[in-house]
Amino acid sequence: GQNIDQPTEMTATEGAIVQINCTYQTSGFNGLFWYQQHAGEAPTFLSYNVLDGLEEKGRFSSFLSRSKGYSYLLLKELQMKDSASYLCAVRDGDYKLSFGAGTTVTVRA
Amino acid sequence: IAGITQAPTSQILAAGRRMTLRCTQDMRHNAMYWYRQDLGLGLRLIHYSNTAGTTGKGEVPDGYSVSRANTDDFPLTLASAVPSQTSVYFCASSESSGSTDTQYFGPGTRLTVL
């Protein structure tokens, strides 16, 4: 099976920056996704990386290093609405998505 | 445009009963997926379908079956429910099963098996 690790919980202050790390070991690699999931809701797509480097999308950025099996999601200028779970997912050699358990981010005033 | 709809929203079921969770998408996506989400384990793939008429097994297929008679619908059936199938079930779809295609998720069905 696949092995995807991310921290369980993180807490940060409104306006701050938080970095959520994800390490993975998969059989084959066809891209890494980050999803946001608010409590009781469906996951929603945030970002996709398939090449090494940084992808920036507004306040959110995602970084990938394929050689290190490592990604991070950077959330800048945190807002209360950013309190959610963030899911790291890797598409393997068979094009199936495997998900990490998710990181719950709590933003405090 | 609704995207992906799932029914029911929630259900309490007696063990041993048969249950079908419904999933419909109106985006004309070729690929559809069923996941279960359990606390501390993340989303796990149950079954998938790359195109109408084909299905495949995911990571945790035992106790579940699916069918894909047309593009829009992808029902998930529990033939004889057991308490370990208590979970939140998400249906998802993507344009295809290719590497760049993003999966979009339905609102989920919360199932409790007693």
PDB file of C-alpha atoms in Angstrom:
ATOM      1  CA  GLY A   1       0.000   0.000   0.000  1.00  0.00           C
ATOM      2  CA  GLN A   2       0.907   3.653   0.003  1.00  0.00           C
ATOM      3  CA  ASN A   3       2.374   5.573   2.926  1.00  0.00           C
ATOM      4  CA  ILE A   4       1.449   9.233   3.277  1.00  0.00           C
ATOM      5  CA  ASP A   5       2.289  11.116   6.457  1.00  0.00           C
ATOM      6  CA  GLN A   6       1.200  14.537   7.633  1.00  0.00           C
ATOM      7  CA  PRO A   7       0.864  16.064  11.092  1.00  0.00           C
ATOM      8  CA  THR A   8      -2.418  15.494  12.885  1.00  0.00           C
ATOM      9  CA  GLU A   9      -3.015  19.005  14.177  1.00  0.00           C
ATOM     10  CA  MET A  10      -1.633  22.532  13.908  1.00  0.00           C
ATOM     11  CA  THR A  11      -2.699  25.771  15.551  1.00  0.00           C
ATOM     12  CA  ALA A  12      -1.890  29.278  14.378  1.00  0.00           C
ATOM     13  CA  THR A  13      -2.964  32.856  14.921  1.00  0.00           C
ATOM     14  CA  GLU A  14      -5.083  34.888  12.523  1.00  0.00           C
ATOM     15  CA  GLY A  15      -2.836  36.707  10.045  1.00  0.00           C
ATOM     16  CA  ALA A  16       0.052  34.306  10.535  1.00  0.00           C
ATOM     17  CA  ILE A  17       1.581  31.711   8.183  1.00  0.00           C
ATOM     18  CA  VAL A  18       1.311  27.952   8.597  1.00  0.00           C
ATOM     19  CA  GLN A  19       3.182  25.244   6.694  1.00  0.00           C
ATOM     20  CA  ILE A  20       1.715  21.752   6.501  1.00  0.00           C
ATOM     21  CA  ASN A  21       4.228  19.087   5.545  1.00  0.00           C
ATOM     22  CA  CYS A  22       3.473  15.841   3.737  1.00  0.00           C
ATOM     23  CA  THR A  23       5.873  12.985   3.094  1.00  0.00           C
ATOM     24  CA  TYR A  24       5.011  10.043   0.918  1.00  0.00           C
ATOM     25  CA  GLN A  25       6.192   6.667  -0.297  1.00  0.00           C
ATOM     26  CA  THR A  26       4.147   5.324  -3.188  1.00  0.00           C
ATOM     27  CA  SER A  27       4.501   2.819  -5.991  1.00  0.00           C
ATOM     28  CA  GLY A  28       4.837   5.229  -8.883  1.00  0.00           C
ATOM     29  CA  PHE A  29       4.012   8.917  -8.882  1.00  0.00           C
ATOM     30  CA  ASN A  30       1.601  10.854 -11.053  1.00  0.00           C
ATOM     31  CA  GLY A  31       1.044  14.009  -9.070  1.00  0.00           C
ATOM     32  CA  LEU A  32       0.240  15.330  -5.609  1.00  0.00           C
ATOM     33  CA  PHE A  33      -2.962  17.074  -4.603  1.00  0.00           C
ATOM     34  CA  TRP A  34      -3.991  19.164  -1.622  1.00  0.00           C
ATOM     35  CA  TYR A  35      -7.626  19.320  -0.581  1.00  0.00           C
ATOM     36  CA  GLN A  36      -9.377  21.419   2.060  1.00  0.00           C
ATOM     37  CA  GLN A  37     -12.182  19.900   4.102  1.00  0.00           C
ATOM     38  CA  HIS A  38     -14.322  21.860   6.531  1.00  0.00           C
ATOM     39  CA  ALA A  39     -15.982  19.873   9.292  1.00  0.00           C
ATOM     40  CA  GLY A  40     -19.000  17.959   8.013  1.00  0.00           C
ATOM     41  CA  GLU A  41     -18.367  18.921   4.407  1.00  0.00           C
ATOM     42  CA  ALA A  42     -16.821  17.413   1.291  1.00  0.00           C
ATOM     43  CA  PRO A  43     -13.149  17.847   0.394  1.00  0.00           C
ATOM     44  CA  THR A  44     -12.542  20.658  -2.096  1.00  0.00           C
ATOM     45  CA  PHE A  45      -9.554  20.904  -4.424  1.00  0.00           C
ATOM     46  CA  LEU A  46      -6.799  23.378  -3.529  1.00  0.00           C
ATOM     47  CA  SER A  47      -3.709  22.575  -5.568  1.00  0.00           C
ATOM     48  CA  TYR A  48      -1.898  20.111  -7.802  1.00  0.00           C
ATOM     49  CA  ASN A  49       1.834  19.545  -8.252  1.00  0.00           C
ATOM     50  CA  VAL A  50       3.462  17.098 -10.640  1.00  0.00           C
ATOM     51  CA  LEU A  51       6.822  18.842 -11.231  1.00  0.00           C
ATOM     52  CA  ASP A  52       9.301  19.956  -8.585  1.00  0.00           C
ATOM     53  CA  GLY A  53       8.872  23.472  -7.332  1.00  0.00           C
ATOM     54  CA  LEU A  54       6.387  25.925  -5.951  1.00  0.00           C
ATOM     55  CA  GLU A  55       2.857  26.552  -7.213  1.00  0.00           C
ATOM     56  CA  GLU A  56       1.274  29.731  -5.916  1.00  0.00           C
ATOM     57  CA  LYS A  57      -2.432  30.413  -5.872  1.00  0.00           C
ATOM     58  CA  GLY A  58      -3.381  33.502  -3.924  1.00  0.00           C
ATOM     59  CA  ARG A  59      -2.801  32.992  -0.201  1.00  0.00           C
ATOM     60  CA  PHE A  60      -2.069  29.289  -0.712  1.00  0.00           C
ATOM     61  CA  SER A  61       1.129  27.805  -2.136  1.00  0.00           C
ATOM     62  CA  SER A  62       2.175  24.206  -2.589  1.00  0.00           C
ATOM     63  CA  PHE A  63       5.689  22.845  -2.995  1.00  0.00           C
ATOM     64  CA  LEU A  64       6.886  19.480  -4.289  1.00  0.00           C
ATOM     65  CA  SER A  65      10.201  17.628  -4.209  1.00  0.00           C
ATOM     66  CA  ARG A  66       9.813  14.305  -5.958  1.00  0.00           C
ATOM     67  CA  SER A  67      13.310  13.107  -5.101  1.00  0.00           C
ATOM     68  CA  LYS A  68      12.593  13.602  -1.387  1.00  0.00           C
ATOM     69  CA  GLY A  69       8.997  12.379  -1.487  1.00  0.00           C
ATOM     70  CA  TYR A  70       7.991  15.630   0.153  1.00  0.00           C
ATOM     71  CA  SER A  71       5.429  18.371  -0.255  1.00  0.00           C
ATOM     72  CA  TYR A  72       4.155  21.249   1.797  1.00  0.00           C
ATOM     73  CA  LEU A  73       1.109  23.482   1.718  1.00  0.00           C
ATOM     74  CA  LEU A  74       1.717  27.055   2.819  1.00  0.00           C
ATOM     75  CA  LEU A  75      -1.203  29.115   4.061  1.00  0.00           C
ATOM     76  CA  LYS A  76      -0.453  32.832   4.347  1.00  0.00           C
ATOM     77  CA  GLU A  77      -2.404  35.654   6.011  1.00  0.00           C
ATOM     78  CA  LEU A  78      -4.485  33.136   7.896  1.00  0.00           C
ATOM     79  CA  GLN A  79      -8.184  33.826   8.288  1.00  0.00           C
ATOM     80  CA  MET A  80     -10.673  32.236  10.639  1.00  0.00           C
ATOM     81  CA  LYS A  81     -12.353  30.544   7.670  1.00  0.00           C
ATOM     82  CA  ASP A  82      -9.112  28.648   7.017  1.00  0.00           C
ATOM     83  CA  SER A  83      -9.821  26.482  10.067  1.00  0.00           C
ATOM     84  CA  ALA A  84     -10.298  23.090   8.408  1.00  0.00           C
ATOM     85  CA  SER A  85      -8.607  19.800   7.668  1.00  0.00           C
ATOM     86  CA  TYR A  86      -6.041  19.751   4.868  1.00  0.00           C
ATOM     87  CA  LEU A  87      -5.601  16.494   3.009  1.00  0.00           C
ATOM     88  CA  CYS A  88      -2.486  15.487   1.104  1.00  0.00           C
ATOM     89  CA  ALA A  89      -3.183  12.979  -1.685  1.00  0.00           C
ATOM     90  CA  VAL A  90      -0.782  11.243  -4.061  1.00  0.00           C
ATOM     91  CA  ARG A  91      -1.694   9.770  -7.425  1.00  0.00           C
ATOM     92  CA  ASP A  92       0.241   6.547  -7.818  1.00  0.00           C
ATOM     93  CA  GLY A  93       1.466   4.605 -10.831  1.00  0.00           C
ATOM     94  CA  ASP A  94      -2.019   3.190 -11.419  1.00  0.00           C
ATOM     95  CA  TYR A  95      -3.499   6.706 -11.328  1.00  0.00           C
ATOM     96  CA  LYS A  96      -5.302   6.005  -8.068  1.00  0.00           C
ATOM     97  CA  LEU A  97      -5.388   8.645  -5.322  1.00  0.00           C
ATOM     98  CA  SER A  98      -4.128   7.725  -1.863  1.00  0.00           C
ATOM     99  CA  PHE A  99      -4.875  10.164   0.947  1.00  0.00           C
ATOM    100  CA  GLY A 100      -3.083  11.051   4.119  1.00  0.00           C
ATOM    101  CA  ALA A 101      -5.135  11.160   7.320  1.00  0.00           C
ATOM    102  CA  GLY A 102      -5.335  14.951   7.131  1.00  0.00           C
ATOM    103  CA  THR A 103      -4.041  17.865   9.201  1.00  0.00           C
ATOM    104  CA  THR A 104      -6.557  19.816  11.257  1.00  0.00           C
ATOM    105  CA  VAL A 105      -5.634  23.497  11.318  1.00  0.00           C
ATOM    106  CA  THR A 106      -7.169  25.693  13.983  1.00  0.00           C
ATOM    107  CA  VAL A 107      -6.914  29.446  13.498  1.00  0.00           C
ATOM    108  CA  ARG A 108      -7.209  31.511  16.675  1.00  0.00           C
ATOM    109  CA  ALA A 109      -8.000  35.191  16.937  1.00  0.00           C
TER     110      ALA A 109
ATOM    111  CA  ILE B   1     -25.565  22.793 -12.082  1.00  0.00           C
ATOM    112  CA  ALA B   2     -25.599  20.515  -9.041  1.00  0.00           C
ATOM    113  CA  GLY B   3     -22.240  18.801  -9.606  1.00  0.00           C
ATOM    114  CA  ILE B   4     -22.367  15.618  -7.578  1.00  0.00           C
ATOM    115  CA  THR B   5     -25.319  14.628  -5.438  1.00  0.00           C
ATOM    116  CA  GLN B   6     -25.481  11.804  -2.924  1.00  0.00           C
ATOM    117  CA  ALA B   7     -28.437  10.226  -1.166  1.00  0.00           C
ATOM    118  CA  PRO B   8     -29.293   9.717   1.571  1.00  0.00           C
ATOM    119  CA  THR B   9     -27.516  12.407   3.587  1.00  0.00           C
ATOM    120  CA  SER B  10     -27.443  10.105   6.575  1.00  0.00           C
ATOM    121  CA  GLN B  11     -28.798   6.711   7.496  1.00  0.00           C
ATOM    122  CA  ILE B  12     -28.970   4.436  10.519  1.00  0.00           C
ATOM    123  CA  LEU B  13     -29.075   0.794   9.499  1.00  0.00           C
ATOM    124  CA  ALA B  14     -29.465  -2.481  11.333  1.00  0.00           C
ATOM    125  CA  ALA B  15     -26.665  -4.985  10.850  1.00  0.00           C
ATOM    126  CA  GLY B  16     -27.445  -7.537   8.170  1.00  0.00           C
ATOM    127  CA  ARG B  17     -29.607  -5.193   6.127  1.00  0.00           C
ATOM    128  CA  ARG B  18     -28.921  -4.349   2.499  1.00  0.00           C
ATOM    129  CA  MET B  19     -28.292  -0.704   1.629  1.00  0.00           C
ATOM    130  CA  THR B  20     -27.601   1.221  -1.563  1.00  0.00           C
ATOM    131  CA  LEU B  21     -25.957   4.626  -1.470  1.00  0.00           C
ATOM    132  CA  ARG B  22     -26.752   6.717  -4.518  1.00  0.00           C
ATOM    133  CA  CYS B  23     -24.412   9.016  -6.403  1.00  0.00           C
ATOM    134  CA  THR B  24     -25.261  11.119  -9.451  1.00  0.00           C
ATOM    135  CA  GLN B  25     -23.127  13.635 -11.329  1.00  0.00           C
ATOM    136  CA  ASP B  26     -24.172  16.027 -14.079  1.00  0.00           C
ATOM    137  CA  MET B  27     -20.711  17.014 -15.299  1.00  0.00           C
ATOM    138  CA  ARG B  28     -20.452  14.195 -17.860  1.00  0.00           C
ATOM    139  CA  HIS B  29     -17.309  12.963 -16.125  1.00  0.00           C
ATOM    140  CA  ASN B  30     -16.042   9.598 -17.267  1.00  0.00           C
ATOM    141  CA  ALA B  31     -14.456   8.465 -13.993  1.00  0.00           C
ATOM    142  CA  MET B  32     -16.244   8.001 -10.680  1.00  0.00           C
ATOM    143  CA  TYR B  33     -15.071   6.822  -7.264  1.00  0.00           C
ATOM    144  CA  TRP B  34     -16.358   5.759  -3.867  1.00  0.00           C
ATOM    145  CA  TYR B  35     -14.368   6.491  -0.708  1.00  0.00           C
ATOM    146  CA  ARG B  36     -14.981   5.970   2.964  1.00  0.00           C
ATOM    147  CA  GLN B  37     -13.602   8.360   5.543  1.00  0.00           C
ATOM    148  CA  ASP B  38     -12.878   7.231   9.070  1.00  0.00           C
ATOM    149  CA  LEU B  39     -11.327   9.255  11.871  1.00  0.00           C
ATOM    150  CA  GLY B  40      -7.552   8.995  11.832  1.00  0.00           C
ATOM    151  CA  LEU B  41      -7.465   6.960   8.627  1.00  0.00           C
ATOM    152  CA  GLY B  42      -8.275   9.473   5.949  1.00  0.00           C
ATOM    153  CA  LEU B  43     -10.122   8.719   2.749  1.00  0.00           C
ATOM    154  CA  ARG B  44      -9.813   5.170   1.443  1.00  0.00           C
ATOM    155  CA  LEU B  45     -10.865   4.080  -2.038  1.00  0.00           C
ATOM    156  CA  ILE B  46     -13.565   1.378  -2.105  1.00  0.00           C
ATOM    157  CA  HIS B  47     -14.367   1.014  -5.806  1.00  0.00           C
ATOM    158  CA  TYR B  48     -13.904   3.046  -8.941  1.00  0.00           C
ATOM    159  CA  SER B  49     -15.112   3.233 -12.521  1.00  0.00           C
ATOM    160  CA  ASN B  50     -12.967   4.684 -15.303  1.00  0.00           C
ATOM    161  CA  THR B  51     -15.885   4.788 -17.735  1.00  0.00           C
ATOM    162  CA  ALA B  52     -19.488   3.627 -18.004  1.00  0.00           C
ATOM    163  CA  GLY B  53     -19.696  -0.155 -18.098  1.00  0.00           C
ATOM    164  CA  THR B  54     -16.413  -0.775 -16.222  1.00  0.00           C
ATOM    165  CA  THR B  55     -15.597  -0.968 -12.526  1.00  0.00           C
ATOM    166  CA  GLY B  56     -12.556  -1.794 -10.436  1.00  0.00           C
ATOM    167  CA  LYS B  57     -11.609  -2.567  -6.846  1.00  0.00           C
ATOM    168  CA  GLY B  58      -9.895  -0.062  -4.638  1.00  0.00           C
ATOM    169  CA  GLU B  59      -8.090  -0.437  -1.336  1.00  0.00           C
ATOM    170  CA  VAL B  60     -11.050  -1.640   0.784  1.00  0.00           C
ATOM    171  CA  PRO B  61     -13.612  -3.330  -1.518  1.00  0.00           C
ATOM    172  CA  ASP B  62     -14.785  -6.221   0.703  1.00  0.00           C
ATOM    173  CA  GLY B  63     -18.468  -6.053   1.589  1.00  0.00           C
ATOM    174  CA  TYR B  64     -19.244  -3.512  -1.126  1.00  0.00           C
ATOM    175  CA  SER B  65     -20.322  -3.705  -4.755  1.00  0.00           C
ATOM    176  CA  VAL B  66     -20.854  -1.094  -7.458  1.00  0.00           C
ATOM    177  CA  SER B  67     -22.325  -0.810 -10.921  1.00  0.00           C
ATOM    178  CA  ARG B  68     -21.946   1.778 -13.670  1.00  0.00           C
ATOM    179  CA  ALA B  69     -24.809   1.371 -16.112  1.00  0.00           C
ATOM    180  CA  ASN B  70     -24.490   4.923 -17.447  1.00  0.00           C
ATOM    181  CA  THR B  71     -22.207   7.958 -17.193  1.00  0.00           C
ATOM    182  CA  ASP B  72     -24.143   9.810 -14.516  1.00  0.00           C
ATOM    183  CA  ASP B  73     -24.877   7.215 -11.828  1.00  0.00           C
ATOM    184  CA  PHE B  74     -22.584   5.151  -9.638  1.00  0.00           C
ATOM    185  CA  PRO B  75     -24.454   3.399  -6.797  1.00  0.00           C
ATOM    186  CA  LEU B  76     -22.640   1.652  -3.948  1.00  0.00           C
ATOM    187  CA  THR B  77     -24.326  -1.381  -2.364  1.00  0.00           C
ATOM    188  CA  LEU B  78     -23.689  -2.976   0.993  1.00  0.00           C
ATOM    189  CA  ALA B  79     -25.157  -6.464   0.621  1.00  0.00           C
ATOM    190  CA  SER B  80     -25.256  -7.231   4.342  1.00  0.00           C
ATOM    191  CA  ALA B  81     -24.158  -4.310   6.491  1.00  0.00           C
ATOM    192  CA  VAL B  82     -21.814  -4.803   9.452  1.00  0.00           C
ATOM    193  CA  PRO B  83     -20.916  -2.312  12.218  1.00  0.00           C
ATOM    194  CA  SER B  84     -17.399  -1.848  10.813  1.00  0.00           C
ATOM    195  CA  GLN B  85     -19.009  -0.234   7.774  1.00  0.00           C
ATOM    196  CA  THR B  86     -20.079   2.701   9.920  1.00  0.00           C
ATOM    197  CA  SER B  87     -18.387   5.610   8.188  1.00  0.00           C
ATOM    198  CA  VAL B  88     -18.837   8.691   6.041  1.00  0.00           C
ATOM    199  CA  TYR B  89     -19.018   7.753   2.370  1.00  0.00           C
ATOM    200  CA  PHE B  90     -17.956  10.156  -0.356  1.00  0.00           C
ATOM    201  CA  CYS B  91     -18.560   9.794  -4.044  1.00  0.00           C
ATOM    202  CA  ALA B  92     -16.210  11.637  -6.411  1.00  0.00           C
ATOM    203  CA  SER B  93     -15.807  12.123 -10.136  1.00  0.00           C
ATOM    204  CA  SER B  94     -13.190  13.352 -12.597  1.00  0.00           C
ATOM    205  CA  GLU B  95     -13.160  13.996 -16.334  1.00  0.00           C
ATOM    206  CA  SER B  96     -11.035  10.908 -16.793  1.00  0.00           C
ATOM    207  CA  SER B  97      -8.646   8.808 -14.737  1.00  0.00           C
ATOM    208  CA  GLY B  98      -5.632  10.607 -16.175  1.00  0.00           C
ATOM    209  CA  SER B  99      -2.814  12.130 -14.212  1.00  0.00           C
ATOM    210  CA  THR B 100      -3.895  15.777 -14.274  1.00  0.00           C
ATOM    211  CA  ASP B 101      -7.595  15.267 -13.679  1.00  0.00           C
ATOM    212  CA  THR B 102      -8.928  16.624 -10.427  1.00  0.00           C
ATOM    213  CA  GLN B 103     -11.453  14.643  -8.454  1.00  0.00           C
ATOM    214  CA  TYR B 104     -14.545  16.509  -7.270  1.00  0.00           C
ATOM    215  CA  PHE B 105     -16.420  15.215  -4.254  1.00  0.00           C
ATOM    216  CA  GLY B 106     -20.084  14.908  -3.372  1.00  0.00           C
ATOM    217  CA  PRO B 107     -21.435  16.050   0.008  1.00  0.00           C
ATOM    218  CA  GLY B 108     -21.166  12.605   1.593  1.00  0.00           C
ATOM    219  CA  THR B 109     -23.443  10.068   3.278  1.00  0.00           C
ATOM    220  CA  ARG B 110     -23.055   9.424   6.986  1.00  0.00           C
ATOM    221  CA  LEU B 111     -23.879   5.764   7.613  1.00  0.00           C
ATOM    222  CA  THR B 112     -24.275   4.153  11.025  1.00  0.00           C
ATOM    223  CA  VAL B 113     -24.644   0.380  11.251  1.00  0.00           C
ATOM    224  CA  LEU B 114     -25.940  -0.903  14.573  1.00  0.00           C
TER     225      LEU B 114
END
